[in-house]
Tab-separated table of C-alpha atoms in Angstrom:
chain	number	residue	atom	x	y	z
A	212	MET	CA	-13.181	13.942	-32.087
A	213	ASN	CA	-10.361	11.913	-30.473
A	214	ALA	CA	-10.419	11.819	-26.464
A	215	ASP	CA	-7.229	13.018	-26.448
A	216	GLU	CA	-7.658	16.173	-28.180
A	217	PHE	CA	-10.229	18.045	-26.224
A	218	PRO	CA	-10.099	21.711	-26.246
A	219	THR	CA	-9.699	23.477	-23.162
A	220	PRO	CA	-13.153	24.349	-21.454
A	221	ASP	CA	-14.387	28.090	-21.488
A	222	VAL	CA	-15.068	28.122	-17.721
A	223	ALA	CA	-11.990	27.186	-15.520
A	224	VAL	CA	-12.269	23.642	-13.702
A	225	GLU	CA	-10.547	22.682	-10.768
A	226	ALA	CA	-8.489	19.612	-11.012
A	227	ILE	CA	-8.270	16.939	-8.213
A	228	ALA	CA	-5.312	15.011	-7.284
A	229	PRO	CA	-5.805	11.019	-7.747
A	230	GLU	CA	-4.090	10.641	-4.025
A	231	THR	CA	-6.519	13.401	-2.984
A	232	LEU	CA	-9.550	11.489	-4.448
A	233	LYS	CA	-8.234	8.074	-2.799
A	234	GLY	CA	-7.689	9.778	0.678
A	235	ARG	CA	-11.382	10.789	0.503
A	236	ILE	CA	-12.640	7.572	-0.717
A	237	ASP	CA	-10.730	5.885	2.349
A	238	ALA	CA	-12.063	8.135	4.654
A	239	GLY	CA	-15.748	7.008	3.688
A	240	GLU	CA	-16.544	10.337	2.227
A	241	ASP	CA	-19.681	10.263	-0.141
A	242	VAL	CA	-18.185	10.577	-3.489
A	243	THR	CA	-19.940	11.247	-6.774
A	244	LEU	CA	-17.892	10.352	-10.082
A	245	LEU	CA	-18.819	10.801	-13.513
A	246	ASP	CA	-16.831	8.645	-16.021
A	247	ALA	CA	-16.816	9.943	-19.396
A	248	ARG	CA	-14.901	6.808	-20.726
A	249	MET	CA	-16.624	4.509	-23.286
A	250	GLN	CA	-19.039	1.921	-21.723
A	251	SER	CA	-16.643	-1.327	-22.558
A	252	GLU	CA	-13.441	0.434	-20.593
A	253	TYR	CA	-15.869	1.532	-17.762
A	254	GLU	CA	-17.100	-2.188	-17.303
A	255	GLU	CA	-13.650	-3.740	-17.478
A	256	TRP	CA	-12.692	-1.474	-14.609
A	257	HIS	CA	-13.518	1.633	-12.765
A	258	VAL	CA	-12.822	3.545	-9.648
A	259	ASP	CA	-15.306	2.089	-6.836
A	260	GLY	CA	-15.509	2.132	-3.191
A	261	GLU	CA	-18.375	1.647	-0.509
A	262	ALA	CA	-19.215	5.383	-0.352
A	263	VAL	CA	-18.612	5.982	-4.113
A	264	THR	CA	-21.805	6.732	-6.625
A	265	SER	CA	-19.944	6.072	-10.023
A	266	ILE	CA	-22.094	7.134	-13.562
A	267	ASN	CA	-20.817	6.087	-16.322
A	268	VAL	CA	-21.582	9.037	-19.592
A	269	PRO	CA	-19.256	8.752	-22.399
A	270	TYR	CA	-17.593	11.875	-23.599
A	271	PHE	CA	-19.431	12.037	-26.582
A	272	GLU	CA	-22.606	12.755	-25.361
A	273	PHE	CA	-21.256	16.088	-24.187
A	274	LEU	CA	-19.484	17.549	-27.804
A	275	GLU	CA	-22.708	19.049	-28.798
A	276	ASP	CA	-23.406	22.679	-27.587
A	277	ASP	CA	-27.149	21.692	-26.604
A	278	ILE	CA	-26.560	18.650	-24.012
A	279	ASP	CA	-29.463	16.153	-24.466
A	280	ASP	CA	-31.795	16.373	-21.451
A	281	GLU	CA	-31.838	12.948	-20.904
A	282	VAL	CA	-27.827	12.894	-20.306
A	283	LEU	CA	-28.172	15.759	-17.972
A	284	GLU	CA	-30.853	13.999	-16.034
A	285	ARG	CA	-28.476	11.090	-15.266
A	286	ILE	CA	-25.988	13.617	-13.403
A	287	PRO	CA	-27.147	14.924	-10.183
A	288	ASN	CA	-27.019	18.783	-9.572
A	289	ASP	CA	-27.285	18.934	-5.803
A	290	ARG	CA	-23.943	17.926	-4.934
A	291	GLU	CA	-20.213	17.856	-6.204
A	292	ILE	CA	-19.202	15.893	-9.323
A	293	ILE	CA	-15.816	14.520	-10.173
A	294	VAL	CA	-15.381	13.796	-13.742
A	295	LEU	CA	-12.660	11.382	-15.037
A	296	CYS	CA	-11.553	9.799	-18.345
A	297	ALA	CA	-8.644	8.005	-19.421
A	298	LYS	CA	-5.783	10.449	-19.267
A	299	GLY	CA	-7.321	13.824	-18.285
A	300	GLY	CA	-8.125	15.470	-21.346
A	301	ALA	CA	-11.912	14.416	-21.948
A	302	SER	CA	-12.816	14.680	-18.395
A	303	GLU	CA	-11.496	18.600	-18.127
A	304	TYR	CA	-13.563	19.411	-21.280
A	305	VAL	CA	-16.626	17.463	-20.014
A	306	ALA	CA	-16.451	19.155	-16.541
A	307	GLY	CA	-16.385	22.536	-18.156
A	308	LYS	CA	-19.270	21.884	-20.178
A	309	LEU	CA	-21.188	20.907	-16.907
A	310	ALA	CA	-19.706	23.853	-15.243
A	311	GLU	CA	-21.190	26.255	-17.964
A	312	ARG	CA	-24.591	24.771	-16.267
A	313	GLY	CA	-23.764	25.526	-12.914
A	314	TYR	CA	-22.955	22.024	-11.649
A	315	ASP	CA	-20.082	22.045	-8.699
A	316	VAL	CA	-17.717	20.074	-10.747
A	317	GLN	CA	-14.053	18.776	-10.832
A	318	HIS	CA	-11.992	16.687	-12.893
A	319	LEU	CA	-9.486	13.968	-11.996
A	320	GLU	CA	-5.911	15.118	-12.953
A	321	ASP	CA	-4.366	12.392	-15.694
A	322	GLY	CA	-7.380	10.481	-15.175
A	323	MET	CA	-7.325	6.437	-14.802
A	324	ASN	CA	-3.664	6.948	-15.756
A	325	GLY	CA	-3.081	8.720	-12.676
A	326	TRP	CA	-5.246	6.479	-10.674
A	327	ALA	CA	-2.957	3.598	-11.658
A	328	ARG	CA	-0.002	5.534	-10.543
A	329	ILE	CA	-0.841	5.423	-7.008
A	330	TYR	CA	1.371	3.216	-4.927
A	331	GLU	CA	1.109	3.303	-1.272
A	332	ALA	CA	3.614	1.724	1.280
A	333	VAL	CA	1.975	0.243	4.701
A	334	GLU	CA	3.947	-1.131	7.433
A	335	VAL	CA	2.897	-4.784	8.422
A	336	THR	CA	2.775	-4.604	12.139
A	337	ALA	CA	2.083	-8.077	12.684
A	338	TYR	CA	5.061	-9.050	11.129
A	339	ASP	CA	7.775	-10.072	14.127
A	340	GLY	CA	10.628	-11.116	12.312
A	341	ALA	CA	13.883	-9.044	12.224
A	342	GLY	CA	13.623	-5.585	10.506
A	343	THR	CA	10.602	-3.798	9.372
A	344	LEU	CA	8.612	-5.060	6.396
A	345	LEU	CA	6.156	-2.878	4.238
A	346	GLN	CA	3.503	-3.998	2.088
A	347	TYR	CA	3.169	-1.546	-1.264
A	348	GLN	CA	-0.448	-1.520	-2.561
A	349	ARG	CA	-1.565	-0.436	-6.012
A	350	PRO	CA	-5.659	0.193	-5.665
A	351	SER	CA	-6.113	0.291	-9.238
A	352	SER	CA	-4.988	-2.940	-10.030
A	353	GLY	CA	-4.821	-4.745	-6.518
A	354	CYS	CA	-1.130	-5.389	-7.106
A	355	LEU	CA	0.619	-5.937	-4.065
A	356	GLY	CA	4.616	-5.958	-3.181
A	357	TYR	CA	6.725	-6.174	-0.083
A	358	PHE	CA	9.730	-4.092	0.830
A	359	LEU	CA	11.884	-5.835	3.800
A	360	TYR	CA	14.743	-3.672	5.065
A	361	ASP	CA	16.973	-4.085	8.175
A	362	ASP	CA	20.499	-3.039	9.351
A	363	GLY	CA	21.453	-1.111	6.092
A	364	GLU	CA	19.871	-3.635	3.742
A	365	ALA	CA	16.603	-4.081	1.768
A	366	ALA	CA	15.115	-6.340	-0.549
A	367	VAL	CA	11.845	-5.943	-2.586
A	368	ILE	CA	9.290	-8.829	-3.561
A	369	ASP	CA	7.189	-8.859	-6.774
A	370	PRO	CA	8.466	-5.346	-7.735
A	371	LEU	CA	6.556	-3.653	-10.773
A	372	ARG	CA	8.426	-1.905	-13.643
A	373	ALA	CA	6.289	1.250	-13.163
A	374	PHE	CA	7.605	2.016	-9.669
A	375	ILE	CA	11.490	1.194	-10.207
A	376	ASP	CA	12.305	4.671	-9.124
A	377	ARG	CA	10.094	4.486	-6.012
A	378	TYR	CA	12.014	1.495	-4.706
A	379	LEU	CA	15.201	3.095	-5.212
A	380	ALA	CA	13.856	6.327	-3.663
A	381	ASP	CA	12.591	4.441	-0.662
A	382	ALA	CA	15.664	2.792	-0.016
A	383	ALA	CA	17.674	5.931	-0.260
A	384	ASP	CA	15.316	7.585	2.165
A	385	LEU	CA	15.797	4.952	4.610
A	386	GLY	CA	19.209	4.812	4.526
A	387	VAL	CA	19.694	1.328	3.064
A	388	ASP	CA	20.891	-0.888	0.314
A	389	LEU	CA	18.369	-2.467	-2.219
A	390	LYS	CA	20.220	-5.690	-2.200
A	391	TYR	CA	17.862	-7.996	-3.857
A	392	ALA	CA	14.557	-7.978	-6.193
A	393	LEU	CA	12.767	-11.249	-6.015
A	394	ASP	CA	9.856	-12.481	-8.478
A	395	THR	CA	7.666	-15.163	-7.424
A	396	HIS	CA	6.835	-16.125	-10.894
A	397	VAL	CA	6.208	-15.045	-14.292
A	398	HIS	CA	3.435	-12.681	-13.875
A	399	ALA	CA	0.241	-12.222	-15.940
A	400	ASP	CA	-1.051	-9.016	-15.021
A	401	HIS	CA	1.722	-6.437	-14.646
A	402	ILE	CA	5.230	-6.030	-16.095
A	403	SER	CA	7.961	-6.982	-13.761
A	404	GLY	CA	10.612	-4.776	-12.264
A	405	VAL	CA	13.411	-7.322	-11.620
A	406	ARG	CA	15.238	-6.966	-14.863
A	407	ASP	CA	15.115	-3.270	-14.382
A	408	LEU	CA	16.386	-2.939	-10.982
A	409	ALA	CA	19.227	-5.554	-12.091
A	410	GLU	CA	20.393	-2.970	-14.175
A	411	GLU	CA	20.691	-0.497	-11.383
A	412	GLY	CA	23.036	-2.936	-9.644
A	413	VAL	CA	20.395	-4.529	-7.533
A	414	GLU	CA	20.570	-8.530	-7.513
A	415	GLY	CA	17.717	-9.843	-9.509
A	416	VAL	CA	16.070	-13.181	-8.463
A	417	ILE	CA	13.686	-15.475	-10.442
A	418	PRO	CA	12.589	-18.875	-9.604
A	419	VAL	CA	14.569	-21.737	-11.579
A	420	ALA	CA	11.580	-23.601	-12.032
A	421	ALA	CA	9.999	-20.690	-14.332
A	422	VAL	CA	13.242	-20.708	-16.530
A	423	ASP	CA	11.684	-23.634	-18.680
A	424	ARG	CA	8.961	-21.412	-19.798
A	425	GLY	CA	11.587	-19.636	-22.121
A	426	VAL	CA	13.032	-16.853	-20.032
A	427	THR	CA	15.626	-15.091	-22.066
A	428	TYR	CA	17.737	-13.207	-19.555
A	429	THR	CA	19.053	-16.051	-16.849
A	430	ALA	CA	22.701	-14.735	-17.408
A	431	ASP	CA	21.628	-11.237	-16.111
A	432	VAL	CA	19.866	-12.552	-12.644
A	433	THR	CA	20.338	-15.226	-9.982
A	434	THR	CA	18.087	-18.000	-10.256
A	435	THR	CA	16.489	-19.451	-6.900
A	436	ALA	CA	15.181	-23.293	-5.859
A	437	ASP	CA	13.403	-24.484	-3.239
A	438	GLY	CA	15.180	-23.970	0.252
A	439	ASP	CA	17.589	-21.431	-1.068
A	440	THR	CA	18.056	-18.410	1.517
A	441	PHE	CA	18.828	-14.782	1.091
A	442	ALA	CA	20.007	-12.585	3.933
A	443	VAL	CA	18.597	-9.198	4.362
A	444	GLY	CA	20.593	-7.546	7.437
A	445	ASP	CA	19.640	-10.148	10.266
A	446	ALA	CA	16.588	-11.000	8.381
A	447	THR	CA	16.531	-14.113	6.003
A	448	ILE	CA	14.189	-14.826	2.824
A	449	GLU	CA	13.543	-18.541	2.142
A	450	ALA	CA	12.070	-19.437	-1.292
A	451	VAL	CA	9.697	-21.861	-0.798
A	452	TYR	CA	8.450	-23.948	-4.101
A	453	THR	CA	4.352	-23.594	-4.295
A	454	PRO	CA	3.674	-24.674	-7.805
A	455	GLY	CA	-0.062	-24.360	-9.235
A	456	HIS	CA	-0.614	-20.799	-10.450
A	457	THR	CA	2.522	-21.706	-12.500
A	458	THR	CA	4.636	-24.428	-12.548
A	459	GLY	CA	7.360	-21.881	-11.494
A	460	MET	CA	5.420	-19.916	-9.117
A	461	THR	CA	7.544	-19.897	-5.664
A	462	SER	CA	6.821	-18.201	-2.244
A	463	TYR	CA	9.165	-16.351	0.007
A	464	LEU	CA	9.096	-16.865	3.818
A	465	VAL	CA	10.247	-13.524	4.970
A	466	ASP	CA	12.234	-14.452	8.386
A	467	GLU	CA	9.433	-17.163	9.489
A	468	SER	CA	6.809	-14.410	10.003
A	469	LEU	CA	5.328	-13.671	6.946
A	470	LEU	CA	4.866	-15.940	3.811
A	471	ALA	CA	4.573	-14.125	0.458
A	472	THR	CA	2.852	-16.213	-1.529
A	473	GLY	CA	2.973	-14.380	-4.922
A	474	ASP	CA	-0.462	-15.444	-6.953
A	475	GLY	CA	-0.786	-18.950	-4.863
A	476	LEU	CA	-3.035	-17.942	-2.072
A	477	PHE	CA	-4.759	-14.383	-1.150
A	478	VAL	CA	-6.423	-13.445	1.566
A	479	GLU	CA	-9.727	-13.682	0.027
A	480	SER	CA	-9.058	-16.748	-2.650
A	481	VAL	CA	-6.548	-19.022	-4.116
A	482	ALA	CA	-4.760	-18.655	-7.655
A	483	ARG	CA	-6.634	-19.427	-10.974
A	484	PRO	CA	-4.647	-22.247	-12.518
A	485	ASP	CA	-5.336	-21.899	-16.478
A	486	LEU	CA	-2.759	-18.777	-17.300
A	487	GLU	CA	0.369	-20.976	-18.292
A	488	GLU	CA	-1.294	-24.121	-20.014
A	489	GLY	CA	-4.989	-22.740	-20.704
A	490	ASP	CA	-8.110	-24.717	-19.986
A	491	ASP	CA	-6.618	-28.024	-21.119
A	492	GLY	CA	-3.896	-27.851	-18.392
A	493	ALA	CA	-5.942	-26.022	-15.728
A	494	PRO	CA	-6.994	-29.312	-14.018
A	495	GLU	CA	-3.514	-30.553	-13.323
A	496	ALA	CA	-2.435	-27.235	-12.238
A	497	ALA	CA	-5.237	-27.176	-9.850
A	498	ARG	CA	-3.994	-30.717	-8.310
A	499	MET	CA	-0.353	-29.078	-8.091
A	500	LEU	CA	-1.953	-25.962	-6.330
A	501	TYR	CA	-3.850	-28.095	-3.836
A	502	GLU	CA	-0.712	-30.118	-2.886
A	503	SER	CA	1.228	-26.670	-2.585
A	504	LEU	CA	-1.304	-25.455	-0.234
A	505	GLN	CA	-1.876	-28.454	1.747
A	506	GLU	CA	1.879	-29.573	2.232
A	507	ARG	CA	3.745	-26.384	1.850
A	508	VAL	CA	1.774	-23.409	3.073
A	509	LEU	CA	-0.882	-25.127	5.540
A	510	THR	CA	1.879	-26.716	7.457
A	511	LEU	CA	3.584	-23.724	8.684
A	512	PRO	CA	2.474	-22.361	12.000
A	513	GLU	CA	-1.061	-20.931	11.942
A	514	ASP	CA	0.230	-17.429	13.151
A	515	THR	CA	2.256	-17.275	10.117
A	516	LEU	CA	1.130	-14.157	7.991
A	517	VAL	CA	-0.102	-14.734	4.544
A	518	GLY	CA	0.782	-11.725	1.896
A	519	GLY	CA	-0.301	-12.388	-1.900
A	520	ALA	CA	0.697	-10.509	-4.800
A	521	HIS	CA	-2.961	-9.068	-4.997
A	522	PHE	CA	-5.933	-8.322	-3.651
A	523	SER	CA	-9.700	-7.866	-4.683
A	524	ASP	CA	-12.659	-5.980	-3.857
A	525	ALA	CA	-13.792	-8.903	-1.743
A	526	ALA	CA	-10.697	-8.466	0.650
A	527	GLU	CA	-10.997	-7.071	3.813
A	528	PRO	CA	-7.543	-5.242	5.141
A	529	ALA	CA	-6.336	-6.059	8.370
A	530	ASP	CA	-6.177	-3.903	11.268
A	531	ASP	CA	-2.766	-2.256	10.103
A	532	GLY	CA	-4.376	-1.665	6.566
A	533	THR	CA	-2.427	-4.516	4.759
A	534	TYR	CA	-4.133	-7.416	2.987
A	535	THR	CA	-2.365	-9.940	5.221
A	536	ALA	CA	-3.892	-12.469	7.279
A	537	PRO	CA	-2.385	-15.421	9.653
A	538	ILE	CA	-2.704	-18.896	8.019
A	539	GLY	CA	-5.158	-19.975	10.765
A	540	ASP	CA	-7.706	-17.314	10.185
A	541	LEU	CA	-7.719	-18.149	6.388
A	542	VAL	CA	-8.188	-22.125	6.936
A	543	THR	CA	-11.169	-21.207	9.313
A	544	GLU	CA	-12.727	-18.714	6.812
A	545	MET	CA	-11.957	-20.025	3.388
A	546	ASP	CA	-14.076	-23.271	2.619
A	547	ALA	CA	-11.218	-24.172	-0.238
A	548	LEU	CA	-8.389	-24.724	2.199
A	549	THR	CA	-10.158	-27.610	3.920
A	550	MET	CA	-11.717	-29.517	1.047
A	551	ASP	CA	-10.407	-32.591	-0.185
A	552	GLU	CA	-8.663	-32.463	-3.596
A	553	GLU	CA	-11.521	-33.645	-5.977
A	554	ALA	CA	-13.858	-30.975	-4.372
A	555	PHE	CA	-10.946	-28.414	-4.443
A	556	VAL	CA	-10.369	-28.756	-8.228
A	557	GLU	CA	-13.854	-28.974	-9.221
A	558	LEU	CA	-14.659	-25.641	-7.182
A	559	VAL	CA	-11.455	-23.642	-8.475
A	560	LEU	CA	-12.225	-24.792	-12.122
A	561	SER	CA	-15.931	-24.014	-11.887
A	562	ASP	CA	-16.192	-20.392	-12.037
A	563	MET	CA	-12.915	-18.341	-13.111
A	564	PRO	CA	-13.284	-15.079	-13.922
A	565	PRO	CA	-11.838	-13.444	-17.335
A	566	ARG	CA	-8.427	-13.655	-18.164
A	567	PRO	CA	-6.232	-10.542	-17.375
A	568	ALA	CA	-6.135	-7.881	-20.074
A	569	ASN	CA	-3.104	-8.490	-22.642
A	570	TYR	CA	-2.037	-11.389	-20.425
A	571	GLU	CA	-0.143	-12.856	-23.166
A	572	ASP	CA	1.774	-9.958	-24.095
A	573	ILE	CA	2.773	-9.305	-20.389
A	574	ILE	CA	4.043	-12.798	-20.073
A	575	ALA	CA	5.917	-12.496	-23.328
A	576	THR	CA	7.375	-9.457	-22.003
A	577	ASN	CA	8.464	-10.925	-18.845
A	578	LEU	CA	9.931	-13.713	-20.346
A	579	GLY	CA	11.965	-11.343	-22.179
A	580	GLN	CA	10.705	-12.458	-25.512
A	581	LYS	CA	9.040	-9.116	-26.236
A	582	ALA	CA	10.703	-5.928	-25.893
A	583	VAL	CA	8.111	-2.680	-24.883
A	584	ASP	CA	9.129	0.806	-23.787
A	585	ASP	CA	7.980	2.184	-20.301
A	586	GLU	CA	4.689	3.833	-21.813
A	587	GLU	CA	3.531	0.619	-23.592
A	588	ALA	CA	4.509	-1.333	-20.498
A	589	PHE	CA	2.242	0.952	-18.484
A	590	THR	CA	-0.787	0.560	-20.788
A	591	LEU	CA	-0.281	-3.175	-21.059
A	592	GLU	CA	-0.898	-3.675	-17.574
A	593	LEU	CA	-3.776	-1.217	-17.066
A	594	GLY	CA	-7.227	-2.687	-15.420
A	595	PRO	CA	-7.896	-5.517	-13.130
A	596	ASN	CA	-5.621	-8.213	-12.374
A	597	ASN	CA	-7.847	-11.250	-12.332
A	598	CYS	CA	-5.239	-13.596	-11.164
A	599	ALA	CA	-7.526	-15.429	-8.438
A	600	ALA	CA	-10.405	-17.688	-8.942
A	601	SER	CA	-13.713	-16.409	-8.046
A	602	GLN	CA	-13.608	-15.283	-4.772
A	603	GLU	CA	-17.637	-15.642	-4.352
A	604	SER	CA	-16.965	-19.427	-5.011
A	605	LEU	CA	-13.963	-19.919	-2.646
A	606	ALA	CA	-14.781	-17.907	0.557
A	607	GLY	CA	-16.722	-19.406	3.479
A	608	ASP	CA	-20.063	-18.689	4.306
């Protein structure tokens, strides 16, 4: 039986919305999840949290009327169980089978696809430039973006194609004109929304240094180089060329208060250098990254906030709930930022995680060399981003 073709269970099962589950996890509630996907899918990415108990029992274990006792013994019957799967069909069926046996059970509406559609906006309260700065957070993949607005104008940095309508709706709700959509680089973990926003009349911006990788749509967007500025109301966004993660990697200094570093520097790690040129080109890219960090990022005032394009489970949010931190704090806490070049390169290359799922297809799509529809684009980027080097090896003691 296909995981999408399950019958409606005989026992009615209540669905829980992904946003509701996220709220319970954030509040520190004890939550027990039964993930009914295949083991390989579960190991690649799953819902987690400090108070979350996660159990993986694939859906096929529940297809027979007489479920194996060993399977049932793995599932606690003294608490509420929330069953989830990829899209919601298998989880509703499994939850129904458990409900028949007296379990207190719900299932996650739309499954992991629904979880991947959670996208929250949190104000960066430590930002002290003109206007207001929001950080978009996608917990399923750790993707981060930024929305700056002031005096009737707005800009979004590192927008996701899956949330184009959200940016436009947020601008409308705030009564501002979304003027710019800026990408820091050619992303390898998600499909960019810059071109789609450009089709809606927003000025798309990509680094000119990324064009040589084979970008096909330069006529439809603005290219930016180091030192270029973009006015958003009374605020200014300045392009700061910071190659390393990619040759085109460009950070954006938002009104001299926050540096949106893309995948160059995160609050818990630095970039991995192998996604553009592979293992052979990684050492040179790591040296390029070291130079960018030392000469372009760490020379900024130490109270300048850093906001990357991703966060991982190792990241600790700031007091305002955003994944941002002052440069001075990162220098104190991250050994990689105080090493000499050779030690840095050796460390970064020593323990890189698996490359992002489907990264070659995602890069080709973001270059404009491959066309995918919205559903395929959404599916390509499901799972962890893996754009950082290993957090365990880079963090301080």
